Each structure stands twice: as structure tokens, then as C-alpha cells.
Amino acid sequence: MKNCSRLFFLFLILSANYSFSQKNRLETLENSLNALHEKAMFNGVVLVAKDGKAEYQKAFGISDYKTKAPLSINSAFNLASISKQFVAMMIMIQKDRNQLAFDDLAQKHLPNFPYPNITIRQLLTHTSGLPEYFDLAFKYNNTLDTLDNHKMLQLLVDLKPKLNFEPGEKWEYCNTAYLILALIIEKNAGMPFEDFLKKEITAPLGLKNTYAFYLNMKNPSSIAKDRVMGFERVNGENQLNDLMRFDGVVGDGNIYSSAEDLLIWANTLDKLVKPETLKEAYMPVKLNNGSTYNYGFGWAVDGKKLSHTGSWVGFFNSIERNLEDNSVVISLSNSTNFTARKYVKAALEGKNIDLPMTELITNIKLIDGTGNPARNLSVRILDKKIWEIGKLKAFKNETVIDGKGKVLAPGFIDSHSHHFGGLEKAPEAIPTANQGITTIVIGQDGGSYPMDTIENFMKRRPVAVNIASYTGHATLRGKAMGVKSLYRKAKPEEIEKMKGFLEEEMKKGSLGLNTGLEYESAFFSNKEEVIELAKTAAKYGGKYMSHIRSEDINLNEAIDEIIEIGRITIMPVQISHIKIAKKDQWEKSSEILAQLQKARAEGINITADCYPYNFWNSTLRVLFPNRDYTNPEAAEFAVNQLFDPSQSVLVRFAPNKTYAGKTITEIAKLRNEKPSVTLMNLIAIAAEFEEKNPNFEESIEAIMAKSMHDADVSNFLNWPQTNICSDGSSSGHPRGHGTFTRVLAKYVREQKLMPLETAIYKMTGLSAEHLGIKDRGIIAPGNYADLVLFDPNTVKDNADIKNGKALSTGIEKVWINGEIILENNKPTGKYPGVLIKRATNE
């Protein structure tokens, strides 16, 4: 007796703990659904039941966006694929009446069904191999033709499309199968599908809000006039998203029911068929090879848990039954939003709920990155992405940012960057953020890191900028040939090695192949080597970008080379930081652009990027195009044609740091030499230093050289196929801190070279297009929320040769993946940058 008392007491404790736990879970569910509904992320009904009784049931929102009629627990939703449970039950009823057997061939009941070896069981369990009827109807039916089950069967008869696999060989979800089952039911019943449903299921179970409804139905139920209508929220406004031209069919969907009816359905199935028949419905299907798949007759099977989802037009539904604890969870939604599904599940499992966050940016001039005129609209961010754009009202408790009439644009994409090296010490990425850059593209001038190295770096060191990368040609050469063997053509076997290395990088998300053909590590490669590698990148949908072989004495030939690469590989090709660096060719940019346009007219997708400065930053050695560093004539040619020594500053010189910050002319005076002699001597001193310091980690020398004409820079910037780049780093040339703001200030506001919308397009949408980045660069729903808010009247670059790190002004806020990383030119301490990989189909 005492033992019984103890057991009873223990039972009371366990029951109380369960009740307390379940109460907490249901409160969490209620709070979550309320929050989601307040933010227009849930419109529907949720019911949670135990032992046949509802513990929680609530309707949120409207059944019809036009009438604003409220939903109730009795509202009838289009069940979509949950309809398959009812179809399977009708088949089971006919089986119990000996009208069919599960292993009957479908052709026995539908003689014109064109596949002689498909059984009813295979139709029920999605193992038939039939193709989806959607694909056939899209291809062969007129858009004004409403499909029905008989038309669908006739398509199969007429076309007899090949099966996706041999029946029973594997599991593959198939809506077509359930349309065939609906025809079998009608044939055996001698009545319309909807009448058999009513006679054998809804009437016996007392389901008051369950019926079939489809387009062109002969006798639509009078109750169907109150059916729930599907809709979707588009940029803050509700729009119809309900039945369409395929919805003259029934079987795979188009059975309607309410949460209340579905609870009755879930708990009374055993009243309709024999126990052994129902048991078979809950068994995982056995495949031809003896393995099983966790799907029965209209139910996904996970041990004692049975479930199914249903998604079609505006409806997103789910039902889950747990036979072990006799619980049922039903979620029905009609607002084209399945967000609530995972939160219902998480709440009932007692998990922590991390609800989606929204942020509204309002009172802005939106320039969306397409080149279209600015618009006075608001933008709503949902977690990492842009959700809505329009005349939006704030949700309850939503974060609202007042743009104060300033411009909101996509975050700027720097298609040629060297900023990666500064991120280890300064992950807040101020050099890029202060000018509105949200994505940098590295792997430039032929040098790159392996994709795995970049990915591991970002896992170890989160940063406040997105990164994408090309694979560098010189890096491939060094890996295949050895770094001391680069000053020659590659051998055929070495090219094959390079191709293999490139293939691996392409598979890991590299944007494509990048060459620095003017630099020594690649200068000695021939055109055939580059073309072979470009073909490899093209095979994977990659792009080709090049610091071309010459920007001065052989400029025309270098442009011909990249055009030919584009012609042979049929891939997009881009000229890095396009420029004319030889004085006697200045002001001939129109001829170069005509050459590029002619190639485009021939079908070659050639583009360029450009930075807004008339001086560059590189090594002293590039001033000797023929690599004859001790040739006095070549040195004289350099100072007379390739750069202005009086305006060109040596920014770094490790052998003698006092030279840094001085012009070549100033250094020549210190050394009592002609500038041409000083140029040769500086190169020789740097080479000697390198030989004595083989492990020196930084670059030994660098020069900012004045060698371009302003008119050419303007022409190149203005070409419709030029996007903006910086070619900058975290130190050195002022372009590393001010490229994008300089365009907005000098070339848009002051010189009016182009409209603001065009400049933004060249920094965002056009850059993304050239790089093959598909979900950034344009402010559009579904794209990542990389954004910049700036004042077009004050935005300005302040970096110059004397102070290359001066921060820009006028950039108010910068978002990366939905998080603000810069506000009033101060980092926020957020590091949401990601590695952007080329989209692959593998």
C-alpha cells in the first residue's frame, strides 16, 4: 500500500512538472506568434493538442486581404500537400472494400495510363519515378488553359515522358502520382472525387469545414465561398497569391480544412479503415534494394512521429502527430510566409527562441544601384537581408533609423582591392568603411591566397568587410614552376599543373582568373599559357580580370591580347584600373574606348574598372617595360614618357627610410644625380637589399607616380562599361582611403561628369555584374543588406599624397549583412563580413 502511495505521489510530481513545462512552452509559443504577427511574418492558425483536446489554439490575422475578414479556428485553408493524407485514406478505404490492392498496377484501373509497371503502392509512396506534371504543363500547355487531372493524364499518354528512375528504385517526391490516385479513386467510386471525400470521410467524421475545391469544379460546395484566400506581402502591401492555372487538378492539393477539423481527422483515422490497413500507411516504404525510406501513405514517418507539410501559392502548412504521447501540432498559414514553422517547433521543444529582427530605414532618397532615379522610399531589413522597399510603416517595437533626407545606396563594391593585408591588425576595416565600401575583391595583379586560407582567416579573425577573391596567375606559376623559375615560359606539364590548381580554387568559389602580366612574375608567360588557364576558369563559369601586359609602350597590343582571350574563351574579360601611362599617348582614351566598343559589338564581353586619380602606386621596376633596369636610355625614356619625377613620390624604401615621402627629383638632388640615374640606382639598391634580406616580409620599395592625364581619367570613368575600383590598400596611396568618396565629390558634385545615380551604379550594380556577384550591389528584396547612408552635399575624400590615411567625410552609416559597422566614421565593433564565393552549380 505504501509503495502504491509513493508511486501515486511520484506520478503527481511528474504530472506537475510536465504541466509547468508545457505551460512555459505554450507561453513561449504565444509570445513568438504574437511577435511574428506584429511584424507581418505570420497570418494563420496554430493548434496544439494532447489526448484529443486542444491545449492551445489561436487564429492570427485575416482570411481574405480584400475583405479583411478575420481568421478563426474553423477557417478552411488550402492544405496543399497535406491533402495527400486524405487521398491516401480514400485509397485505403477502397482497398478495404476490395476495389483495389496496394500492389495492383495502376494500369489495371486506368487502362490508358502509359506506364505498365507502376503500382498503386509506388504512387502512394513517391517511388513511381513519374516526372512532375508542373514541368510538362509549363512546357506544353497554353497559359490560358486550366489544367485538370484528365488533361494531365492525356499529357502523359501523348508524350509518354521518360521516367526519372525505375519504379521502386528510389524515393522522389512526386505530385503527379497523387493526381493519378485521384483518378483511380473516381473510377472505382463512380463519382466525382469531391463527392467520395464527403461521403466516406468528412460526413462519417463530422468534419464541417473540410472539402475539395478546385477551378472549373462542376458543383462547388457552398461552404467554399468562405474559403481562406492566399496572399503575399510585397514591399509592405498585400497581394493575391491564390489558385492559378494548374489548380483545376485535385489530389496533390486543393483539399481545404480547418485546424479544428484536422484535429478530429488526426484522432479518428482508425474509424475509417481496418487497423492493419492503417498500420501499413505508417510503415516506411521498402525500395527495390531492400532499404527503406521514411515515408508511408501520405505521411512522413519518423518512428512514432508522423508529419507532413503543405506549400502552394500563399499557403504554408504543417501537421505533426506523435503516436507515443498522443499529441498533435497543426500550423496553417495563408500569407506566403513559412517563418512561423520553425518557431512553433522550437517553442514546443523548449528551445531558446531567437526571433527575426527587423529594422526600418526611413526618410531617405533611395538610389538602388540600377542607375534609376532616386526615390523617396523606405527600406526594411530582416536579419541579414533586405525584406521590403516602399512607403512602409513601422511595426510595433521596431528599430527605426531616420535617414534625415540623405541618400541610401547599396554598399560600394571595390572590384580591385589590396586592403586584405591590413585586416589582421585592424579588422574594423576603417580604410574601406570610411568611403562606403562593403565588399573588397582581392587576388589582384596575379597574386592571391588559396580560398581555404581566406576562409580560415575569416573564421579565426572576423572582419567588418565582405571579401571575394580571384585566383592569381602568378601564384599558380609559383606553385607549379617554383618562385625562382618564373622568368621564362611555362612548360606544357607546368601549365597542366596550373590548370589543376586553378580547378580546385574554382570549385571552392574563386571568382575566376586574375593576371598581372606587366609584373615580372607573369611577364614572361606567353598568350597561350594565359588562354589555357582562362579556358579552365571559363569552364566553371568564372571571369577573367587582368592588369594587362602593358599600360604604356605596348598598350594597344596588350588590349588586343585581352580581347583575344575574351573571343577564344567566350568569357567576360575585364581590364584592371584602365589607364594610359605614356605621355605621347595622352588624350587618346577615345581611341582606346572605340577599340573596346568594337570588340563588344563583335560579342566580346569586355569591361574595365578605373580609379579616379592621375597617379598610380606600384614598384619602381614597372617603369622599365623591357626589364632593362641598368639601361640609361630606358631610364631617360621612363622619366620623360612614363612618369613625372618631380610629382612622383617614393612612399616606401626599406634600404633608406629617409627617402620615403620625397619625390624622385628631390632624392636625385640629395644624391647629386640626374633623376634617370637615381631611378636606376634605387632599383639596384633595392635589389641588393632584397638579396641580403630574403625573409623581409614587407614590400621593399613603392612609388606613387604621376603619369596620367585628367581628361583620359574622366573618359575612362565615364565609359558605360567601367565600374569604380580603388586598387588601394590600408596604407600608401590615398585611393586606399578615398576612392569612392572622391568620385562622389569631384566627378559628381563638382565636375558633374555623371549623375549621382550613374556613379552609384558604377560602384554597386555594375561592379556586381562584372564580378558575377548575384545577391549584392542592388537594393532589392532578398539581396543582402549591404548599405551606405551618405550626404551627397558634403561627402568628400580627404586623403592625399601627404596624408594618405585621412578619413572621408559625409559617410553617415555603413551596414554589412544587416549590421551597422560604421557610424559617424567610428566603428561599432561589429564584424559581420563574409567570404563571398562564386555561385556554383555543383
mmCIF file of N, CA and C in Angstrom, residues 174-273:
data_model
loop_
_atom_site.group_PDB
_atom_site.id
_atom_site.type_symbol
_atom_site.label_atom_id
_atom_site.label_comp_id
_atom_site.label_asym_id
_atom_site.label_seq_id
_atom_site.Cartn_x
_atom_site.Cartn_y
_atom_site.Cartn_z
ATOM 1 N N CYS A 174 6.641 13.279 -55.558
ATOM 2 C CA CYS A 174 6.009 13.377 -56.875
ATOM 3 C C CYS A 174 4.528 13.722 -56.745
ATOM 4 N N ASN A 175 4.166 14.923 -57.153
ATOM 5 C CA ASN A 175 2.766 15.338 -57.123
ATOM 6 C C ASN A 175 1.937 14.627 -58.184
ATOM 7 N N THR A 176 2.561 14.326 -59.312
ATOM 8 C CA THR A 176 1.843 13.658 -60.406
ATOM 9 C C THR A 176 1.189 12.371 -59.927
ATOM 10 N N ALA A 177 1.883 11.629 -59.079
ATOM 11 C CA ALA A 177 1.377 10.343 -58.594
ATOM 12 C C ALA A 177 0.022 10.499 -57.918
ATOM 13 N N TYR A 178 -0.162 11.568 -57.156
ATOM 14 C CA TYR A 178 -1.412 11.730 -56.408
ATOM 15 C C TYR A 178 -2.545 12.221 -57.297
ATOM 16 N N LEU A 179 -2.228 12.841 -58.416
ATOM 17 C CA LEU A 179 -3.277 13.144 -59.394
ATOM 18 C C LEU A 179 -3.777 11.856 -60.034
ATOM 19 N N ILE A 180 -2.860 10.935 -60.296
ATOM 20 C CA ILE A 180 -3.248 9.630 -60.839
ATOM 21 C C ILE A 180 -4.099 8.872 -59.821
ATOM 22 N N LEU A 181 -3.726 8.924 -58.545
ATOM 23 C CA LEU A 181 -4.513 8.259 -57.490
ATOM 24 C C LEU A 181 -5.925 8.840 -57.411
ATOM 25 N N ALA A 182 -6.045 10.158 -57.572
ATOM 26 C CA ALA A 182 -7.370 10.778 -57.544
ATOM 27 C C ALA A 182 -8.240 10.251 -58.687
ATOM 28 N N LEU A 183 -7.638 10.037 -59.863
ATOM 29 C CA LEU A 183 -8.391 9.474 -60.994
ATOM 30 C C LEU A 183 -8.807 8.036 -60.709
ATOM 31 N N ILE A 184 -7.938 7.264 -60.085
ATOM 32 C CA ILE A 184 -8.273 5.877 -59.723
ATOM 33 C C ILE A 184 -9.439 5.858 -58.732
ATOM 34 N N ILE A 185 -9.411 6.763 -57.760
ATOM 35 C CA ILE A 185 -10.496 6.849 -56.775
ATOM 36 C C ILE A 185 -11.817 7.139 -57.479
ATOM 37 N N GLU A 186 -11.830 8.125 -58.377
ATOM 38 C CA GLU A 186 -13.062 8.463 -59.100
ATOM 39 C C GLU A 186 -13.553 7.278 -59.927
ATOM 40 N N LYS A 187 -12.623 6.606 -60.597
ATOM 41 C CA LYS A 187 -13.000 5.470 -61.465
ATOM 42 C C LYS A 187 -13.654 4.366 -60.648
ATOM 43 N N ASN A 188 -13.058 4.011 -59.530
ATOM 44 C CA ASN A 188 -13.590 2.925 -58.711
ATOM 45 C C ASN A 188 -14.860 3.323 -57.964
ATOM 46 N N ALA A 189 -14.967 4.595 -57.601
ATOM 47 C CA ALA A 189 -16.132 5.059 -56.842
ATOM 48 C C ALA A 189 -17.330 5.345 -57.726
ATOM 49 N N GLY A 190 -17.066 5.651 -59.005
ATOM 50 C CA GLY A 190 -18.165 6.006 -59.896
ATOM 51 C C GLY A 190 -18.787 7.335 -59.548
ATOM 52 N N MET A 191 -18.015 8.193 -58.956
ATOM 53 C CA MET A 191 -18.497 9.530 -58.588
ATOM 54 C C MET A 191 -17.317 10.493 -58.553
ATOM 55 N N PRO A 192 -17.598 11.799 -58.594
ATOM 56 C CA PRO A 192 -16.503 12.775 -58.528
ATOM 57 C C PRO A 192 -15.700 12.636 -57.236
ATOM 58 N N PHE A 193 -14.469 12.994 -57.332
ATOM 59 C CA PHE A 193 -13.542 12.919 -56.202
ATOM 60 C C PHE A 193 -14.126 13.603 -54.968
ATOM 61 N N GLU A 194 -14.651 14.822 -55.146
ATOM 62 C CA GLU A 194 -15.151 15.599 -54.014
ATOM 63 C C GLU A 194 -16.342 14.939 -53.336
ATOM 64 N N ASP A 195 -17.156 14.225 -54.119
ATOM 65 C CA ASP A 195 -18.319 13.538 -53.535
ATOM 66 C C ASP A 195 -17.870 12.336 -52.704
ATOM 67 N N PHE A 196 -16.876 11.610 -53.201
ATOM 68 C CA PHE A 196 -16.374 10.463 -52.441
ATOM 69 C C PHE A 196 -15.722 10.931 -51.134
ATOM 70 N N LEU A 197 -14.999 12.043 -51.192
ATOM 71 C CA LEU A 197 -14.396 12.622 -49.998
ATOM 72 C C LEU A 197 -15.465 12.934 -48.963
ATOM 73 N N LYS A 198 -16.545 13.544 -49.408
ATOM 74 C CA LYS A 198 -17.617 13.920 -48.480
ATOM 75 C C LYS A 198 -18.316 12.691 -47.921
ATOM 76 N N LYS A 199 -18.622 11.743 -48.789
ATOM 77 C CA LYS A 199 -19.379 10.562 -48.373
ATOM 78 C C LYS A 199 -18.589 9.670 -47.426
ATOM 79 N N GLU A 200 -17.307 9.475 -47.710
ATOM 80 C CA GLU A 200 -16.550 8.467 -46.977
ATOM 81 C C GLU A 200 -15.664 9.028 -45.860
ATOM 82 N N ILE A 201 -15.417 10.344 -45.865
ATOM 83 C CA ILE A 201 -14.522 10.893 -44.841
ATOM 84 C C ILE A 201 -15.165 12.025 -44.050
ATOM 85 N N THR A 202 -15.536 13.102 -44.725
ATOM 86 C CA THR A 202 -15.985 14.273 -43.959
ATOM 87 C C THR A 202 -17.299 14.022 -43.228
ATOM 88 N N ALA A 203 -18.256 13.336 -43.885
ATOM 89 C CA ALA A 203 -19.538 13.050 -43.221
ATOM 90 C C ALA A 203 -19.374 12.066 -42.065
ATOM 91 N N PRO A 204 -18.705 10.917 -42.254
ATOM 92 C CA PRO A 204 -18.549 9.976 -41.134
ATOM 93 C C PRO A 204 -17.806 10.569 -39.936
ATOM 94 N N LEU A 205 -16.819 11.444 -40.186
ATOM 95 C CA LEU A 205 -16.032 12.004 -39.089
ATOM 96 C C LEU A 205 -16.625 13.303 -38.546
ATOM 97 N N GLY A 206 -17.643 13.828 -39.198
ATOM 98 C CA GLY A 206 -18.256 15.074 -38.753
ATOM 99 C C GLY A 206 -17.387 16.286 -38.987
ATOM 100 N N LEU A 207 -16.638 16.255 -40.092
ATOM 101 C CA LEU A 207 -15.783 17.390 -40.431
ATOM 102 C C LEU A 207 -16.611 18.449 -41.143
ATOM 103 N N LYS A 208 -16.776 19.594 -40.522
ATOM 104 C CA LYS A 208 -17.691 20.615 -41.027
ATOM 105 C C LYS A 208 -17.036 21.593 -41.998
ATOM 106 N N ASN A 209 -15.726 21.643 -41.980
ATOM 107 C CA ASN A 209 -15.040 22.648 -42.800
ATOM 108 C C ASN A 209 -13.986 22.011 -43.703
ATOM 109 N N THR A 210 -14.264 20.794 -44.135
ATOM 110 C CA THR A 210 -13.327 20.059 -44.981
ATOM 111 C C THR A 210 -14.004 19.691 -46.282
ATOM 112 N N TYR A 211 -13.368 20.022 -47.399
ATOM 113 C CA TYR A 211 -13.959 19.783 -48.712
ATOM 114 C C TYR A 211 -12.886 19.941 -49.773
ATOM 115 N N ALA A 212 -13.194 19.474 -50.957
ATOM 116 C CA ALA A 212 -12.324 19.704 -52.112
ATOM 117 C C ALA A 212 -12.844 20.904 -52.886
ATOM 118 N N PHE A 213 -11.918 21.733 -53.348
ATOM 119 C CA PHE A 213 -12.301 22.871 -54.180
ATOM 120 C C PHE A 213 -11.192 23.117 -55.183
ATOM 121 N N TYR A 214 -11.559 23.201 -56.450
ATOM 122 C CA TYR A 214 -10.583 23.453 -57.497
ATOM 123 C C TYR A 214 -11.254 24.213 -58.621
ATOM 124 N N LEU A 215 -10.477 24.775 -59.518
ATOM 125 C CA LEU A 215 -11.017 25.599 -60.593
ATOM 126 C C LEU A 215 -11.855 24.761 -61.554
ATOM 127 N N ASN A 216 -12.910 25.371 -62.099
ATOM 128 C CA ASN A 216 -13.825 24.731 -63.055
ATOM 129 C C ASN A 216 -14.538 23.520 -62.459
ATOM 130 N N MET A 217 -14.694 23.513 -61.155
ATOM 131 C CA MET A 217 -15.406 22.436 -60.460
ATOM 132 C C MET A 217 -16.887 22.520 -60.820
ATOM 133 N N LYS A 218 -17.501 21.383 -61.114
ATOM 134 C CA LYS A 218 -18.899 21.388 -61.581
ATOM 135 C C LYS A 218 -19.870 21.808 -60.492
ATOM 136 N N ASN A 219 -19.689 21.284 -59.311
ATOM 137 C CA ASN A 219 -20.611 21.589 -58.225
ATOM 138 C C ASN A 219 -19.852 22.045 -56.993
ATOM 139 N N PRO A 220 -19.327 23.255 -57.034
ATOM 140 C CA PRO A 220 -18.545 23.716 -55.884
ATOM 141 C C PRO A 220 -19.398 23.793 -54.630
ATOM 142 N N SER A 221 -18.814 23.400 -53.543
ATOM 143 C CA SER A 221 -19.536 23.407 -52.281
ATOM 144 C C SER A 221 -19.900 24.835 -51.903
ATOM 145 N N SER A 222 -21.075 25.019 -51.356
ATOM 146 C CA SER A 222 -21.496 26.363 -50.966
ATOM 147 C C SER A 222 -20.611 26.915 -49.862
ATOM 148 N N ILE A 223 -20.042 26.016 -49.063
ATOM 149 C CA ILE A 223 -19.177 26.476 -47.972
ATOM 150 C C ILE A 223 -17.861 27.048 -48.505
ATOM 151 N N ALA A 224 -17.521 26.665 -49.741
ATOM 152 C CA ALA A 224 -16.239 27.096 -50.307
ATOM 153 C C ALA A 224 -16.185 28.596 -50.548
ATOM 154 N N LYS A 225 -17.337 29.243 -50.550
ATOM 155 C CA LYS A 225 -17.334 30.697 -50.768
ATOM 156 C C LYS A 225 -16.632 31.427 -49.616
ATOM 157 N N ASP A 226 -16.524 30.767 -48.464
ATOM 158 C CA ASP A 226 -15.843 31.372 -47.321
ATOM 159 C C ASP A 226 -14.435 30.837 -47.129
ATOM 160 N N ARG A 227 -13.916 30.166 -48.150
ATOM 161 C CA ARG A 227 -12.585 29.586 -48.012
ATOM 162 C C ARG A 227 -11.547 30.671 -47.773
ATOM 163 N N VAL A 228 -10.476 30.296 -47.093
ATOM 164 C CA VAL A 228 -9.358 31.219 -46.856
ATOM 165 C C VAL A 228 -8.646 31.488 -48.170
ATOM 166 N N MET A 229 -8.328 32.743 -48.407
ATOM 167 C CA MET A 229 -7.642 33.136 -49.636
ATOM 168 C C MET A 229 -6.148 33.329 -49.354
ATOM 169 N N GLY A 230 -5.323 32.826 -50.241
ATOM 170 C CA GLY A 230 -3.888 33.020 -50.103
ATOM 171 C C GLY A 230 -3.474 34.407 -50.575
ATOM 172 N N PHE A 231 -2.518 34.984 -49.873
ATOM 173 C CA PHE A 231 -1.990 36.285 -50.295
ATOM 174 C C PHE A 231 -0.512 36.348 -49.946
ATOM 175 N N GLU A 232 0.144 37.383 -50.418
ATOM 176 C CA GLU A 232 1.542 37.596 -50.074
ATOM 177 C C GLU A 232 1.789 39.073 -49.837
ATOM 178 N N ARG A 233 2.720 39.351 -48.972
ATOM 179 C CA ARG A 233 3.101 40.732 -48.675
ATOM 180 C C ARG A 233 4.270 41.108 -49.576
ATOM 181 N N VAL A 234 4.081 42.125 -50.379
ATOM 182 C CA VAL A 234 5.122 42.588 -51.291
ATOM 183 C C VAL A 234 5.394 44.056 -50.999
ATOM 184 N N ASN A 235 6.590 44.320 -50.477
ATOM 185 C CA ASN A 235 7.001 45.691 -50.172
ATOM 186 C C ASN A 235 5.950 46.447 -49.357
ATOM 187 N N GLY A 236 5.435 45.756 -48.336
ATOM 188 C CA GLY A 236 4.522 46.397 -47.395
ATOM 189 C C GLY A 236 3.061 46.340 -47.765
ATOM 190 N N GLU A 237 2.738 45.787 -48.930
ATOM 191 C CA GLU A 237 1.337 45.712 -49.360
ATOM 192 C C GLU A 237 0.956 44.267 -49.653
ATOM 193 N N ASN A 238 -0.294 43.919 -49.307
ATOM 194 C CA ASN A 238 -0.786 42.564 -49.550
ATOM 195 C C ASN A 238 -1.299 42.423 -50.973
ATOM 196 N N GLN A 239 -0.964 41.286 -51.593
ATOM 197 C CA GLN A 239 -1.418 40.991 -52.958
ATOM 198 C C GLN A 239 -1.918 39.554 -53.009
ATOM 199 N N LEU A 240 -2.857 39.300 -53.914
ATOM 200 C CA LEU A 240 -3.426 37.969 -54.057
ATOM 201 C C LEU A 240 -2.353 36.966 -54.476
ATOM 202 N N ASN A 241 -2.342 35.830 -53.818
ATOM 203 C CA ASN A 241 -1.479 34.715 -54.215
ATOM 204 C C ASN A 241 -2.260 33.434 -53.946
ATOM 205 N N ASP A 242 -3.211 33.166 -54.840
ATOM 206 C CA ASP A 242 -4.135 32.060 -54.614
ATOM 207 C C ASP A 242 -4.122 31.135 -55.835
ATOM 208 N N LEU A 243 -5.229 30.480 -56.100
ATOM 209 C CA LEU A 243 -5.262 29.468 -57.146
ATOM 210 C C LEU A 243 -4.818 30.034 -58.492
ATOM 211 N N MET A 244 -4.081 29.186 -59.262
ATOM 212 C CA MET A 244 -3.604 29.581 -60.576
ATOM 213 C C MET A 244 -3.968 28.489 -61.575
ATOM 214 N N ARG A 245 -3.473 28.585 -62.792
ATOM 215 C CA ARG A 245 -3.993 27.763 -63.885
ATOM 216 C C ARG A 245 -3.768 26.272 -63.714
ATOM 217 N N PHE A 246 -2.917 25.855 -62.800
ATOM 218 C CA PHE A 246 -2.752 24.424 -62.540
ATOM 219 C C PHE A 246 -3.799 23.902 -61.560
ATOM 220 N N ASP A 247 -4.561 24.806 -60.978
ATOM 221 C CA ASP A 247 -5.441 24.403 -59.888
ATOM 222 C C ASP A 247 -6.820 23.943 -60.330
ATOM 223 N N GLY A 248 -6.886 23.403 -61.546
ATOM 224 C CA GLY A 248 -8.059 22.620 -61.937
ATOM 225 C C GLY A 248 -7.845 21.165 -61.560
ATOM 226 N N VAL A 249 -6.671 20.863 -60.982
ATOM 227 C CA VAL A 249 -6.363 19.497 -60.560
ATOM 228 C C VAL A 249 -6.703 19.330 -59.087
ATOM 229 N N VAL A 250 -6.808 18.076 -58.666
ATOM 230 C CA VAL A 250 -7.038 17.762 -57.264
ATOM 231 C C VAL A 250 -6.325 16.453 -56.961
ATOM 232 N N GLY A 251 -5.903 16.289 -55.737
ATOM 233 C CA GLY A 251 -5.216 15.058 -55.335
ATOM 234 C C GLY A 251 -3.890 15.360 -54.676
ATOM 235 N N ASP A 252 -3.055 16.131 -55.373
ATOM 236 C CA ASP A 252 -1.810 16.559 -54.747
ATOM 237 C C ASP A 252 -2.054 17.733 -53.818
ATOM 238 N N GLY A 253 -3.188 18.388 -53.980
ATOM 239 C CA GLY A 253 -3.577 19.533 -53.163
ATOM 240 C C GLY A 253 -5.042 19.819 -53.385
ATOM 241 N N ASN A 254 -5.465 21.051 -52.996
ATOM 242 C CA ASN A 254 -6.824 21.552 -53.215
ATOM 243 C C ASN A 254 -7.897 20.837 -52.396
ATOM 244 N N ILE A 255 -7.503 20.215 -51.311
ATOM 245 C CA ILE A 255 -8.453 19.876 -50.254
ATOM 246 C C ILE A 255 -8.289 20.952 -49.191
ATOM 247 N N TYR A 256 -9.418 21.473 -48.736
ATOM 248 C CA TYR A 256 -9.428 22.530 -47.729
ATOM 249 C C TYR A 256 -9.867 21.943 -46.391
ATOM 250 N N SER A 257 -9.318 22.487 -45.316
ATOM 251 C CA SER A 257 -9.742 22.046 -43.996
ATOM 252 C C SER A 257 -9.342 23.086 -42.962
ATOM 253 N N SER A 258 -9.932 22.993 -41.791
ATOM 254 C CA SER A 258 -9.631 23.893 -40.679
ATOM 255 C C SER A 258 -8.778 23.172 -39.649
ATOM 256 N N ALA A 259 -8.185 23.939 -38.760
ATOM 257 C CA ALA A 259 -7.389 23.333 -37.685
ATOM 258 C C ALA A 259 -8.263 22.455 -36.811
ATOM 259 N N GLU A 260 -9.466 22.909 -36.531
ATOM 260 C CA GLU A 260 -10.382 22.122 -35.697
ATOM 261 C C GLU A 260 -10.706 20.782 -36.351
ATOM 262 N N ASP A 261 -10.999 20.797 -37.652
ATOM 263 C CA ASP A 261 -11.280 19.559 -38.376
ATOM 264 C C ASP A 261 -10.054 18.649 -38.441
ATOM 265 N N LEU A 262 -8.890 19.235 -38.629
ATOM 266 C CA LEU A 262 -7.677 18.429 -38.724
ATOM 267 C C LEU A 262 -7.368 17.717 -37.407
ATOM 268 N N LEU A 263 -7.731 18.328 -36.295
ATOM 269 C CA LEU A 263 -7.550 17.647 -35.009
ATOM 270 C C LEU A 263 -8.455 16.423 -34.927
ATOM 271 N N ILE A 264 -9.696 16.582 -35.368
ATOM 272 C CA ILE A 264 -10.604 15.427 -35.400
ATOM 273 C C ILE A 264 -10.045 14.363 -36.340
ATOM 274 N N TRP A 265 -9.617 14.804 -37.498
ATOM 275 C CA TRP A 265 -9.036 13.895 -38.505
ATOM 276 C C TRP A 265 -7.877 13.096 -37.918
ATOM 277 N N ALA A 266 -6.956 13.791 -37.257
ATOM 278 C CA ALA A 266 -5.769 13.123 -36.731
ATOM 279 C C ALA A 266 -6.094 12.089 -35.669
ATOM 280 N N ASN A 267 -7.193 12.285 -34.936
ATOM 281 C CA ASN A 267 -7.509 11.406 -33.819
ATOM 282 C C ASN A 267 -8.579 10.361 -34.122
ATOM 283 N N THR A 268 -9.106 10.345 -35.347
ATOM 284 C CA THR A 268 -10.188 9.398 -35.652
ATOM 285 C C THR A 268 -9.949 8.615 -36.938
ATOM 286 N N LEU A 269 -8.705 8.574 -37.417
ATOM 287 C CA LEU A 269 -8.417 7.847 -38.645
ATOM 288 C C LEU A 269 -8.755 6.360 -38.530
ATOM 289 N N ASP A 270 -8.613 5.827 -37.315
ATOM 290 C CA ASP A 270 -8.861 4.403 -37.140
ATOM 291 C C ASP A 270 -10.331 4.023 -37.300
ATOM 292 N N LYS A 271 -11.210 5.021 -37.396
ATOM 293 C CA LYS A 271 -12.632 4.733 -37.607
ATOM 294 C C LYS A 271 -12.957 4.458 -39.070
ATOM 295 N N LEU A 272 -11.999 4.773 -39.958
ATOM 296 C CA LEU A 272 -12.297 4.716 -41.385
ATOM 297 C C LEU A 272 -11.826 3.435 -42.054
ATOM 298 N N VAL A 273 -10.751 2.832 -41.561
ATOM 299 C CA VAL A 273 -10.200 1.638 -42.192
ATOM 300 C C VAL A 273 -9.777 0.636 -41.122
#
